Tab-separated table of C-alpha atoms in Angstrom:
chain	number	residue	atom	x	y	z
A	1	MET	CA	-30.038	87.904	9.560
A	2	ALA	CA	-26.479	88.648	10.569
A	3	ALA	CA	-24.218	89.022	7.615
A	4	LYS	CA	-21.496	86.751	6.546
A	5	LEU	CA	-17.836	87.383	7.367
A	6	SER	CA	-15.410	85.907	4.862
A	7	ILE	CA	-11.641	85.478	5.258
A	8	LEU	CA	-9.252	84.538	2.482
A	9	VAL	CA	-5.582	83.820	3.249
A	10	SER	CA	-2.748	82.571	1.045
A	11	MET	CA	0.359	80.549	1.977
A	12	VAL	CA	1.636	80.468	5.579
A	13	THR	CA	4.605	78.464	6.902
A	14	LEU	CA	3.809	77.227	10.426
A	15	THR	CA	6.960	75.203	11.233
A	16	ASN	CA	10.237	74.373	9.538
A	17	THR	CA	13.103	72.008	10.302
A	18	SER	CA	13.537	73.208	13.902
A	19	TYR	CA	12.831	70.836	16.788
A	20	GLN	CA	10.426	71.464	19.693
A	21	GLN	CA	8.922	74.334	17.746
A	22	ILE	CA	5.469	75.962	17.885
A	23	GLY	CA	4.104	77.871	14.925
A	24	ARG	CA	0.816	79.772	14.774
A	25	ALA	CA	-1.118	81.953	12.374
A	26	PHE	CA	-4.317	83.823	13.228
A	27	PHE	CA	-6.725	86.123	11.504
A	28	PRO	CA	-5.845	89.300	13.449
A	29	ILE	CA	-9.395	90.549	14.071
A	30	PRO	CA	-11.501	88.724	16.693
A	31	ILE	CA	-14.833	87.347	15.537
A	32	ASN	CA	-18.150	87.571	17.360
A	33	PHE	CA	-20.044	84.313	17.092
A	34	ASN	CA	-23.040	85.961	18.820
A	35	THR	CA	-23.720	82.869	20.885
A	36	SER	CA	-24.896	84.984	23.809
A	37	SER	CA	-25.878	88.231	22.108
A	38	PRO	CA	-29.241	89.632	23.281
A	39	SER	CA	-30.151	90.194	19.636
A	40	ASN	CA	-29.514	86.554	18.809
A	41	ASP	CA	-32.545	85.021	20.460
A	42	THR	CA	-31.998	81.702	18.758
A	43	GLY	CA	-28.295	81.423	19.572
A	44	SER	CA	-27.966	80.154	16.033
A	45	PHE	CA	-24.835	80.505	13.946
A	46	THR	CA	-22.988	78.560	11.319
A	47	PHE	CA	-19.392	78.628	10.237
A	48	SER	CA	-17.472	76.866	7.543
A	49	THR	CA	-13.785	76.810	6.810
A	50	SER	CA	-11.715	75.220	4.115
A	51	PHE	CA	-7.950	75.096	3.979
A	52	VAL	CA	-5.262	73.492	1.877
A	53	PHE	CA	-2.199	72.143	3.677
A	54	SER	CA	0.957	70.159	3.159
A	55	ILE	CA	3.195	68.452	5.728
A	56	VAL	CA	6.704	67.621	4.514
A	57	PRO	CA	8.440	65.455	7.167
A	58	GLU	CA	12.146	65.389	8.038
A	59	PHE	CA	12.211	61.682	7.156
A	60	PRO	CA	9.754	59.792	4.923
A	61	ASP	CA	7.653	58.472	7.804
A	62	LEU	CA	8.864	60.576	10.733
A	63	GLY	CA	8.231	64.247	11.333
A	64	GLY	CA	6.571	66.806	13.573
A	65	HIS	CA	3.311	66.365	15.425
A	66	GLY	CA	0.878	67.994	13.029
A	67	ILE	CA	-1.431	70.952	12.466
A	68	THR	CA	-4.622	72.113	14.188
A	69	PHE	CA	-7.315	74.510	13.086
A	70	ILE	CA	-8.309	76.369	16.255
A	71	ILE	CA	-10.860	78.815	17.616
A	72	THR	CA	-9.550	80.356	20.820
A	73	PRO	CA	-10.194	83.393	23.078
A	74	SER	CA	-6.630	84.664	22.666
A	75	MET	CA	-3.785	84.510	20.194
A	76	GLU	CA	-1.469	84.012	23.185
A	77	LEU	CA	-1.980	80.518	24.612
A	78	LYS	CA	-0.282	80.642	27.999
A	79	GLY	CA	1.549	77.602	29.291
A	80	ASP	CA	1.415	75.813	25.972
A	81	ILE	CA	4.193	73.495	24.886
A	82	ALA	CA	5.235	71.877	21.615
A	83	SER	CA	5.429	68.181	20.708
A	84	GLN	CA	2.222	66.218	21.325
A	85	TYR	CA	0.478	69.256	22.853
A	86	LEU	CA	0.485	70.916	19.420
A	87	GLY	CA	1.046	74.370	20.912
A	88	LEU	CA	-2.405	74.366	22.533
A	89	PHE	CA	-2.089	73.173	26.121
A	90	ASN	CA	0.276	71.657	28.666
A	91	ILE	CA	-0.050	68.795	31.126
A	92	THR	CA	-1.916	71.056	33.591
A	93	SER	CA	-4.246	72.967	31.273
A	94	ASN	CA	-5.217	70.071	29.019
A	95	GLY	CA	-8.854	69.183	29.622
A	96	LEU	CA	-9.941	72.330	31.483
A	97	SER	CA	-13.368	73.674	30.492
A	98	SER	CA	-12.024	77.177	31.119
A	99	ASN	CA	-9.806	76.830	28.036
A	100	HIS	CA	-12.686	77.607	25.655
A	101	VAL	CA	-10.727	76.133	22.760
A	102	PHE	CA	-12.195	74.296	19.807
A	103	ALA	CA	-9.814	72.496	17.446
A	104	VAL	CA	-9.686	70.076	14.562
A	105	LYS	CA	-6.295	68.395	14.570
A	106	LEU	CA	-4.309	66.669	11.865
A	107	ASP	CA	-2.260	64.425	14.130
A	108	THR	CA	0.781	62.682	12.679
A	109	ILE	CA	2.153	60.964	15.817
A	110	LYS	CA	0.215	58.613	18.075
A	111	SER	CA	0.090	59.823	21.691
A	112	PRO	CA	-1.266	57.076	23.984
A	113	GLU	CA	-1.889	59.547	26.832
A	114	PHE	CA	-4.541	61.200	24.652
A	115	ASN	CA	-6.064	57.896	23.514
A	116	ASP	CA	-5.011	58.563	19.925
A	117	ILE	CA	-6.271	55.908	17.532
A	118	ASP	CA	-3.123	55.993	15.364
A	119	GLY	CA	-0.382	58.277	14.049
A	120	ASN	CA	-2.336	59.457	11.023
A	121	HIS	CA	-5.729	60.730	12.123
A	122	VAL	CA	-8.097	63.685	12.199
A	123	GLY	CA	-9.655	64.595	15.538
A	124	ILE	CA	-12.304	66.971	16.880
A	125	ASP	CA	-11.047	68.468	20.138
A	126	VAL	CA	-12.881	70.617	22.695
A	127	ASN	CA	-10.692	72.005	25.510
A	128	SER	CA	-8.609	68.835	25.435
A	129	LEU	CA	-6.322	66.807	23.190
A	130	LYS	CA	-8.389	63.738	24.026
A	131	SER	CA	-10.568	63.917	20.969
A	132	TYR	CA	-14.347	64.188	21.121
A	133	ALA	CA	-14.339	62.186	17.885
A	134	SER	CA	-11.576	60.990	15.566
A	135	ALA	CA	-10.959	58.906	12.459
A	136	SER	CA	-7.965	57.696	10.493
A	137	ALA	CA	-7.183	60.143	7.699
A	138	SER	CA	-9.088	59.154	4.567
A	139	TYR	CA	-11.624	60.421	2.079
A	140	TYR	CA	-14.637	58.998	0.324
A	141	SER	CA	-14.211	58.653	-3.433
A	142	ASP	CA	-17.543	59.543	-5.010
A	143	ARG	CA	-16.387	57.974	-8.274
A	144	GLU	CA	-15.232	54.658	-6.801
A	145	ARG	CA	-17.715	54.711	-3.905
A	146	ASP	CA	-15.051	53.654	-1.471
A	147	ASN	CA	-12.830	55.149	1.243
A	148	LYS	CA	-9.269	56.018	0.246
A	149	THR	CA	-6.424	56.466	2.724
A	150	LEU	CA	-4.770	59.871	3.067
A	151	LYS	CA	-1.230	60.049	4.406
A	152	LEU	CA	-0.952	63.356	6.253
A	153	ILE	CA	2.876	63.486	6.131
A	154	SER	CA	3.170	62.475	2.495
A	155	GLY	CA	4.165	65.976	1.439
A	156	LYS	CA	1.174	65.978	-0.887
A	157	VAL	CA	-1.348	68.795	-0.918
A	158	ILE	CA	-4.601	67.992	0.910
A	159	GLN	CA	-7.765	70.004	1.445
A	160	LEU	CA	-9.923	69.938	4.576
A	161	TRP	CA	-13.464	71.270	5.049
A	162	ILE	CA	-15.027	71.989	8.442
A	163	ASP	CA	-18.744	72.868	8.558
A	164	TYR	CA	-20.697	73.614	11.739
A	165	ASP	CA	-24.373	74.424	12.302
A	166	GLN	CA	-25.194	75.464	15.868
A	167	LYS	CA	-28.939	75.136	15.344
A	168	GLU	CA	-28.513	71.495	14.338
A	169	MET	CA	-25.502	71.112	16.680
A	170	LEU	CA	-23.769	69.266	13.861
A	171	LEU	CA	-20.090	69.364	12.901
A	172	ASN	CA	-18.810	67.766	9.697
A	173	VAL	CA	-15.141	67.360	8.772
A	174	THR	CA	-14.309	66.313	5.218
A	175	ALA	CA	-10.942	65.705	3.540
A	176	ALA	CA	-9.691	65.024	0.027
A	177	PRO	CA	-6.592	65.437	-2.132
A	178	LEU	CA	-6.303	68.819	-3.811
A	179	ARG	CA	-8.394	69.168	-6.987
A	180	THR	CA	-10.702	66.394	-5.837
A	181	PRO	CA	-14.251	67.735	-5.425
A	182	LYS	CA	-15.532	67.829	-1.870
A	183	PRO	CA	-16.860	64.325	-1.120
A	184	TRP	CA	-20.507	64.101	-0.195
A	185	LEU	CA	-19.668	61.800	2.736
A	186	PRO	CA	-17.669	63.511	5.525
A	187	LEU	CA	-14.791	61.849	7.322
A	188	LEU	CA	-16.234	62.872	10.694
A	189	SER	CA	-19.782	63.862	11.606
A	190	ALA	CA	-20.487	64.664	15.248
A	191	ARG	CA	-23.304	66.149	17.309
A	192	LEU	CA	-21.681	68.965	19.226
A	193	ASP	CA	-22.898	72.046	21.126
A	194	LEU	CA	-20.265	74.793	20.952
A	195	SER	CA	-22.427	77.541	22.459
A	196	THR	CA	-20.700	77.290	25.857
A	197	THR	CA	-17.223	76.852	24.378
A	198	LEU	CA	-17.094	79.850	22.058
A	199	LEU	CA	-16.834	83.126	23.937
A	200	GLU	CA	-17.138	86.700	22.638
A	201	PRO	CA	-14.957	87.437	20.803
A	202	MET	CA	-12.793	84.572	19.487
A	203	TYR	CA	-9.777	84.255	17.198
A	204	VAL	CA	-9.567	81.754	14.351
A	205	GLY	CA	-6.353	80.326	12.957
A	206	PHE	CA	-3.840	77.504	13.144
A	207	SER	CA	-1.281	76.007	15.494
A	208	ALA	CA	1.382	73.419	14.692
A	209	SER	CA	4.309	71.872	16.505
A	210	THR	CA	7.384	69.709	16.132
A	211	GLY	CA	9.065	67.478	18.689
A	212	SER	CA	12.208	65.384	18.461
A	213	MET	CA	11.519	65.212	14.725
A	214	SER	CA	10.569	68.111	12.497
A	215	SER	CA	8.367	68.887	9.514
A	216	ASP	CA	7.804	71.763	7.169
A	217	GLN	CA	4.113	72.402	7.795
A	218	TYR	CA	2.308	74.736	5.418
A	219	ILE	CA	-1.125	76.283	5.056
A	220	LEU	CA	-1.304	76.913	1.324
A	221	GLY	CA	-4.725	78.586	1.274
A	222	TRP	CA	-7.556	79.244	3.717
A	223	SER	CA	-11.103	80.560	3.708
A	224	PHE	CA	-13.378	81.057	6.706
A	225	ASN	CA	-17.037	82.082	6.658
A	226	ILE	CA	-19.479	82.713	9.482
A	227	THR	CA	-23.162	83.552	9.443
A	228	THR	CA	-25.171	84.135	12.601
A	229	LYS	CA	-28.894	83.838	13.296
A	230	GLY	CA	-29.991	83.027	9.771
A	231	PHE	CA	-32.814	84.823	7.996
A	232	LYS	CA	-35.543	85.729	10.489
A	233	GLY	CA	-38.848	87.381	9.730
A	234	LYS	CA	-38.372	90.091	12.333
A	235	GLU	CA	-35.145	91.168	10.580
A	236	LEU	CA	-36.908	91.549	7.227
A	237	LEU	CA	-36.595	95.109	5.921
A	238	GLY	CA	-38.464	94.690	2.656
A	239	ILE	CA	-39.412	92.469	-0.281
A	240	GLY	CA	-38.844	93.337	-3.921
A	241	SER	CA	-39.549	91.690	-7.252
A	242	PHE	CA	-36.431	89.528	-7.139
A	243	GLY	CA	-35.532	89.133	-3.480
A	244	GLU	CA	-35.760	90.043	0.176
A	245	VAL	CA	-33.689	92.510	2.192
A	246	TYR	CA	-32.736	91.722	5.792
A	247	LYS	CA	-31.015	93.632	8.536
A	248	GLY	CA	-27.758	92.005	9.592
A	249	ILE	CA	-24.638	92.402	11.705
A	250	LEU	CA	-21.063	91.834	10.582
A	251	PRO	CA	-19.580	89.415	13.151
A	252	SER	CA	-16.115	90.989	12.980
A	253	SER	CA	-17.203	94.514	13.914
A	254	ASN	CA	-20.871	94.420	14.990
A	255	GLU	CA	-21.532	96.871	12.151
A	256	GLU	CA	-25.144	96.890	10.982
A	257	VAL	CA	-25.655	96.009	7.326
A	258	ALA	CA	-28.471	95.260	4.907
A	259	VAL	CA	-28.374	91.895	3.123
A	260	LYS	CA	-30.239	91.402	-0.145
A	261	ARG	CA	-31.168	87.750	-0.636
A	262	VAL	CA	-32.029	87.016	-4.267
A	263	PHE	CA	-34.795	84.499	-4.899
A	264	HIS	CA	-33.543	81.085	-6.075
A	265	SER	CA	-36.001	80.900	-8.952
A	266	SER	CA	-35.422	84.378	-10.321
A	267	LYS	CA	-33.475	84.491	-13.600
A	268	GLN	CA	-33.958	88.247	-13.628
A	269	GLY	CA	-32.657	88.247	-10.058
A	270	MET	CA	-29.431	86.638	-11.271
A	271	LYS	CA	-29.098	89.359	-13.907
A	272	GLU	CA	-29.684	92.013	-11.251
A	273	PHE	CA	-27.152	90.333	-8.965
A	274	ILE	CA	-24.478	90.522	-11.661
A	275	ALA	CA	-25.456	94.071	-12.586
A	276	GLU	CA	-25.250	95.217	-8.956
A	277	ILE	CA	-21.764	93.751	-8.562
A	278	ALA	CA	-20.573	95.236	-11.844
A	279	SER	CA	-21.858	98.699	-11.011
A	280	MET	CA	-21.996	99.236	-7.258
A	281	GLY	CA	-18.684	97.556	-6.501
A	282	SER	CA	-16.647	100.517	-7.705
A	283	LEU	CA	-19.065	103.432	-7.252
A	284	ARG	CA	-18.248	105.779	-4.370
A	285	HIS	CA	-20.464	108.724	-3.468
A	286	ARG	CA	-21.939	109.999	-0.209
A	287	ASN	CA	-25.463	109.823	-1.659
A	288	LEU	CA	-25.202	106.246	-2.942
A	289	VAL	CA	-25.816	103.164	-0.821
A	290	GLN	CA	-22.436	101.431	-0.651
A	291	LEU	CA	-22.081	97.798	-1.713
A	292	LEU	CA	-19.838	96.187	0.924
A	293	GLY	CA	-19.609	92.648	-0.414
A	294	TYR	CA	-21.337	89.769	-2.122
A	295	CYS	CA	-21.281	85.991	-2.293
A	296	ARG	CA	-22.941	82.987	-3.827
A	297	ARG	CA	-23.246	80.047	-1.457
A	298	GLN	CA	-25.337	76.892	-1.705
A	299	GLY	CA	-27.337	78.397	-4.544
A	300	GLU	CA	-28.128	81.607	-2.675
A	301	LEU	CA	-27.117	85.020	-3.968
A	302	LEU	CA	-26.339	87.576	-1.263
A	303	LEU	CA	-25.456	91.262	-1.570
A	304	VAL	CA	-24.297	93.172	1.525
A	305	TYR	CA	-24.859	96.941	1.753
A	306	ASP	CA	-24.611	99.786	4.216
A	307	PHE	CA	-27.538	99.671	6.618
A	308	ILE	CA	-29.477	102.932	6.267
A	309	ALA	CA	-31.279	103.647	9.507
A	310	ASN	CA	-34.501	105.354	8.395
A	311	GLY	CA	-35.485	103.075	5.544
A	312	SER	CA	-36.934	104.166	2.237
A	313	LEU	CA	-38.397	107.532	1.304
A	314	ASP	CA	-41.736	106.099	0.193
A	315	LYS	CA	-42.534	105.047	3.762
A	316	PHE	CA	-42.210	108.656	4.888
A	317	LEU	CA	-44.264	110.006	2.011
A	318	PHE	CA	-47.018	107.422	1.638
A	319	ILE	CA	-47.118	105.039	4.602
A	320	ASN	CA	-45.924	106.662	7.813
A	321	GLU	CA	-48.950	108.429	9.249
A	322	LYS	CA	-47.243	109.705	12.379
A	323	ARG	CA	-44.160	111.268	10.868
A	324	SER	CA	-43.712	113.155	7.647
A	325	LEU	CA	-40.917	115.294	6.240
A	326	ASP	CA	-40.885	119.064	6.402
A	327	TRP	CA	-40.017	121.197	3.414
A	328	SER	CA	-36.341	121.741	4.245
A	329	GLN	CA	-35.828	117.992	4.711
A	330	ARG	CA	-37.436	117.280	1.346
A	331	ILE	CA	-35.188	119.828	-0.368
A	332	GLN	CA	-32.157	118.227	1.302
A	333	ILE	CA	-33.169	114.798	-0.014
A	334	LEU	CA	-33.702	116.140	-3.532
A	335	LYS	CA	-30.295	117.802	-3.524
A	336	GLY	CA	-28.611	114.608	-2.332
A	337	VAL	CA	-30.189	112.390	-4.979
A	338	ALA	CA	-29.491	114.966	-7.694
A	339	SER	CA	-25.845	115.119	-6.599
A	340	ALA	CA	-25.623	111.316	-6.850
A	341	LEU	CA	-27.056	111.422	-10.370
A	342	VAL	CA	-24.520	114.052	-11.465
A	343	TYR	CA	-21.817	111.672	-10.251
A	344	LEU	CA	-23.347	108.761	-12.169
A	345	HIS	CA	-23.961	110.724	-15.366
A	346	GLU	CA	-20.811	112.835	-15.550
A	347	GLU	CA	-18.172	112.144	-12.915
A	348	TRP	CA	-17.616	108.367	-12.886
A	349	ASP	CA	-15.486	106.435	-15.410
A	350	GLN	CA	-18.581	105.624	-17.470
A	351	VAL	CA	-22.034	107.098	-17.810
A	352	VAL	CA	-24.373	105.163	-15.502
A	353	ILE	CA	-28.102	105.397	-16.231
A	354	HIS	CA	-29.951	104.140	-13.164
A	355	ARG	CA	-33.316	103.530	-14.927
A	356	ASP	CA	-35.289	102.936	-11.733
A	357	ILE	CA	-35.481	106.223	-9.823
A	358	LYS	CA	-38.417	106.110	-7.415
A	359	ALA	CA	-39.130	106.866	-3.779
A	360	SER	CA	-38.676	103.252	-2.667
A	361	ASN	CA	-35.133	103.275	-4.094
A	362	VAL	CA	-34.111	106.319	-2.050
A	363	LEU	CA	-33.021	105.493	1.504
A	364	LEU	CA	-32.730	108.028	4.310
A	365	ASP	CA	-29.793	107.897	6.694
A	366	ALA	CA	-29.768	109.084	10.305
A	367	GLN	CA	-29.471	112.725	9.164
A	368	LEU	CA	-32.227	112.218	6.563
A	369	ASN	CA	-29.822	112.495	3.650
A	370	GLY	CA	-31.060	110.740	0.517
A	371	ARG	CA	-29.041	107.683	-0.579
A	372	LEU	CA	-29.813	106.093	-3.947
A	373	ARG	CA	-29.882	102.276	-4.147
A	374	ASP	CA	-30.742	99.316	-6.413
A	375	PHE	CA	-28.673	99.313	-9.589
A	376	GLY	CA	-30.103	96.063	-10.929
A	377	LEU	CA	-31.537	97.768	-14.030
A	378	ALA	CA	-28.638	100.172	-14.597
A	379	LYS	CA	-27.036	100.629	-18.009
A	380	PHE	CA	-23.464	101.708	-18.740
A	381	TYR	CA	-22.223	103.863	-21.590
A	382	ASP	CA	-18.943	105.438	-22.570
A	383	HIS	CA	-18.683	109.189	-22.166
A	384	GLY	CA	-19.489	110.882	-25.453
A	385	SER	CA	-21.789	108.118	-26.666
A	386	ASN	CA	-25.515	108.633	-27.137
A	387	PRO	CA	-27.444	106.533	-24.599
A	388	GLN	CA	-30.941	105.500	-25.557
A	389	THR	CA	-33.303	107.877	-23.797
A	390	THR	CA	-36.862	107.202	-22.724
A	391	ARG	CA	-39.220	108.896	-25.178
A	392	HIS	CA	-42.580	107.718	-23.935
A	393	ARG	CA	-44.362	106.962	-20.717
A	394	ARG	CA	-45.050	103.452	-19.537
A	395	PRO	CA	-48.564	102.305	-20.483
A	396	PHE	CA	-51.024	101.350	-17.804
A	397	GLU	CA	-50.500	97.946	-16.273
A	398	PRO	CA	-53.257	95.381	-16.934
A	399	GLY	CA	-55.838	95.388	-14.195
A	400	ARG	CA	-55.209	98.969	-13.079
A	401	PRO	CA	-58.378	101.078	-12.641
A	402	SER	CA	-59.237	102.913	-15.853
A	403	GLU	CA	-59.962	106.141	-13.974
A	404	GLU	CA	-56.345	106.445	-12.829
A	405	ILE	CA	-54.326	109.094	-14.630
A	406	ILE	CA	-50.626	109.673	-15.063
A	407	LEU	CA	-49.240	111.944	-12.350
A	408	VAL	CA	-47.210	114.039	-14.803
A	409	ASP	CA	-50.317	114.724	-16.898
A	410	TRP	CA	-52.202	115.715	-13.778
A	411	VAL	CA	-49.530	118.219	-12.703
A	412	LEU	CA	-49.325	119.552	-16.255
A	413	GLU	CA	-53.064	120.297	-16.319
A	414	PHE	CA	-52.851	122.213	-13.038
A	415	TRP	CA	-49.847	124.183	-14.351
A	416	LYS	CA	-51.751	125.131	-17.513
A	417	THR	CA	-54.580	126.533	-15.385
A	418	GLY	CA	-52.196	128.470	-13.113
A	419	MET	CA	-53.000	126.278	-10.119
A	420	ILE	CA	-49.790	124.236	-9.876
A	421	LEU	CA	-49.484	124.850	-6.114
A	422	GLN	CA	-52.620	122.743	-5.690
A	423	MET	CA	-50.331	119.777	-6.374
A	424	SER	CA	-48.305	120.309	-3.195
A	425	ASP	CA	-48.438	117.579	-0.547
A	426	PRO	CA	-51.328	118.366	1.834
A	427	ARG	CA	-49.300	116.889	4.694
A	428	LEU	CA	-47.083	119.965	4.498
A	429	GLU	CA	-50.139	122.025	5.516
A	430	GLY	CA	-48.858	124.953	3.480
A	431	GLU	CA	-45.539	125.090	5.359
A	432	TYR	CA	-43.217	125.662	2.412
A	433	VAL	CA	-41.607	128.441	0.397
A	434	VAL	CA	-43.971	129.167	-2.485
A	435	GLU	CA	-41.248	130.029	-5.006
A	436	GLU	CA	-39.335	126.863	-4.169
A	437	MET	CA	-42.435	124.692	-4.469
A	438	GLU	CA	-43.220	126.159	-7.882
A	439	LEU	CA	-39.634	125.592	-9.036
A	440	ILE	CA	-39.610	121.957	-7.878
A	441	LEU	CA	-42.916	121.147	-9.580
A	442	LYS	CA	-41.844	122.817	-12.823
A	443	LEU	CA	-38.500	120.999	-12.723
A	444	GLY	CA	-40.446	117.777	-12.357
A	445	LEU	CA	-42.375	118.569	-15.514
A	446	LEU	CA	-39.141	119.320	-17.364
A	447	TRP	CA	-37.551	116.042	-16.187
A	448	ALA	CA	-40.543	114.116	-17.550
A	449	ASN	CA	-40.799	115.946	-20.882
A	450	PRO	CA	-41.437	113.475	-23.751
A	451	ALA	CA	-38.738	115.233	-25.805
A	452	PRO	CA	-35.351	114.216	-24.327
A	453	GLU	CA	-33.515	117.194	-25.818
A	454	THR	CA	-35.597	119.594	-23.708
A	455	ARG	CA	-34.811	117.915	-20.404
A	456	PRO	CA	-32.224	119.670	-18.234
A	457	SER	CA	-29.029	117.810	-17.345
A	458	MET	CA	-28.657	116.740	-13.746
A	459	ARG	CA	-25.866	119.261	-13.299
A	460	LYS	CA	-28.275	121.996	-14.390
A	461	VAL	CA	-30.861	120.658	-11.962
A	462	VAL	CA	-28.324	120.821	-9.129
A	463	GLN	CA	-27.609	124.437	-10.048
A	464	TYR	CA	-31.329	125.240	-9.836
A	465	LEU	CA	-31.622	123.513	-6.456
A	466	ASP	CA	-28.505	125.159	-5.050
A	467	GLY	CA	-29.846	128.544	-6.119
A	468	MET	CA	-32.949	128.274	-3.976
């Protein structure tokens, strides 16, 4: 799954009372739609945009030519002219497939040369101002179950939604007055394949123009979202109790990310989603997995994180038969996680108790540094307060074999008999520093002591580890 890019923009003035004027506004970073990316074997992407606009004409029924939402290979459209060409093309370039321009226009003057249906319409344009599909500006009233006319140059505030799904090759354009919920019935719905129109990369934004009459043409708010590929099984990194984690790519930068997709039916997943946002959003440490963003769309909860190349520690310790970790690498991972816990316990604005430290929640980056993740069960306390501390071990889960014993008890028995080194990982084949191994195992026993007051602080643990 390639991650979602989201853009939020506030008010922009495209044109004012000047004549024969072109005004444009673009998001300054080009976007990769991944229509031809080797990694996008399906060529599938979706985008949606919503913007709020107002057109205030020079005279009550006479003004400029209108506004277009555009996706174009360049912010500099060569040879473009104002008036009916809307700052997109000229008489020579209009209609050329080499333009690679997609637009949705809000046209306020009828231009017969482009077969315009009237002087108040919305059109879907591909490389040409002769619309692929168009309709007189209106919206469907869900309450009255009837179409209502929208006057584009009324000076009133109007919202427009554009939704495209490349897999379905379906484009929907929907309009409504501001504060009216998005109608379920779109104004325009067209089958359209944009895979050959959208190049890599493309710019998204707006163009507007005036002619012999002028208008103040405003974009009062704008959001744009793109998701490529969708969730594919081969991109699945792992499955947890409350969701799935996929590998993704940010379209704006081609940066690899991990996307956690919370299960629809999981109430606990919703709690974890909120907890992750509340905690990870402001935590910054080299040994924590960074939360990059989040969203809730169409009932789905998505969390976007740094992509950590080597996956989770448990795969190296328990699953990966071909590759293990040597002693120095294991010490490095321990030091990294301990450093992250010192930050959480002592150095951040509040005390953060992770409450779910385990090998599967430690990720290894390209240099095999440990990075702690998954704050869905975390608790927050003010410094100086007395957080509730675990005083007992979790009982056996129902259905677990009765002969299984608790690991801590097992290590403790070997320590009591002076044979604690027998608990070292056999995959190390004895390749470790004996004193360091003894220290690590004894620290583990101290960390798990039933009496909280005897447990060393994480800062003390770091001091022990740094002294090795």
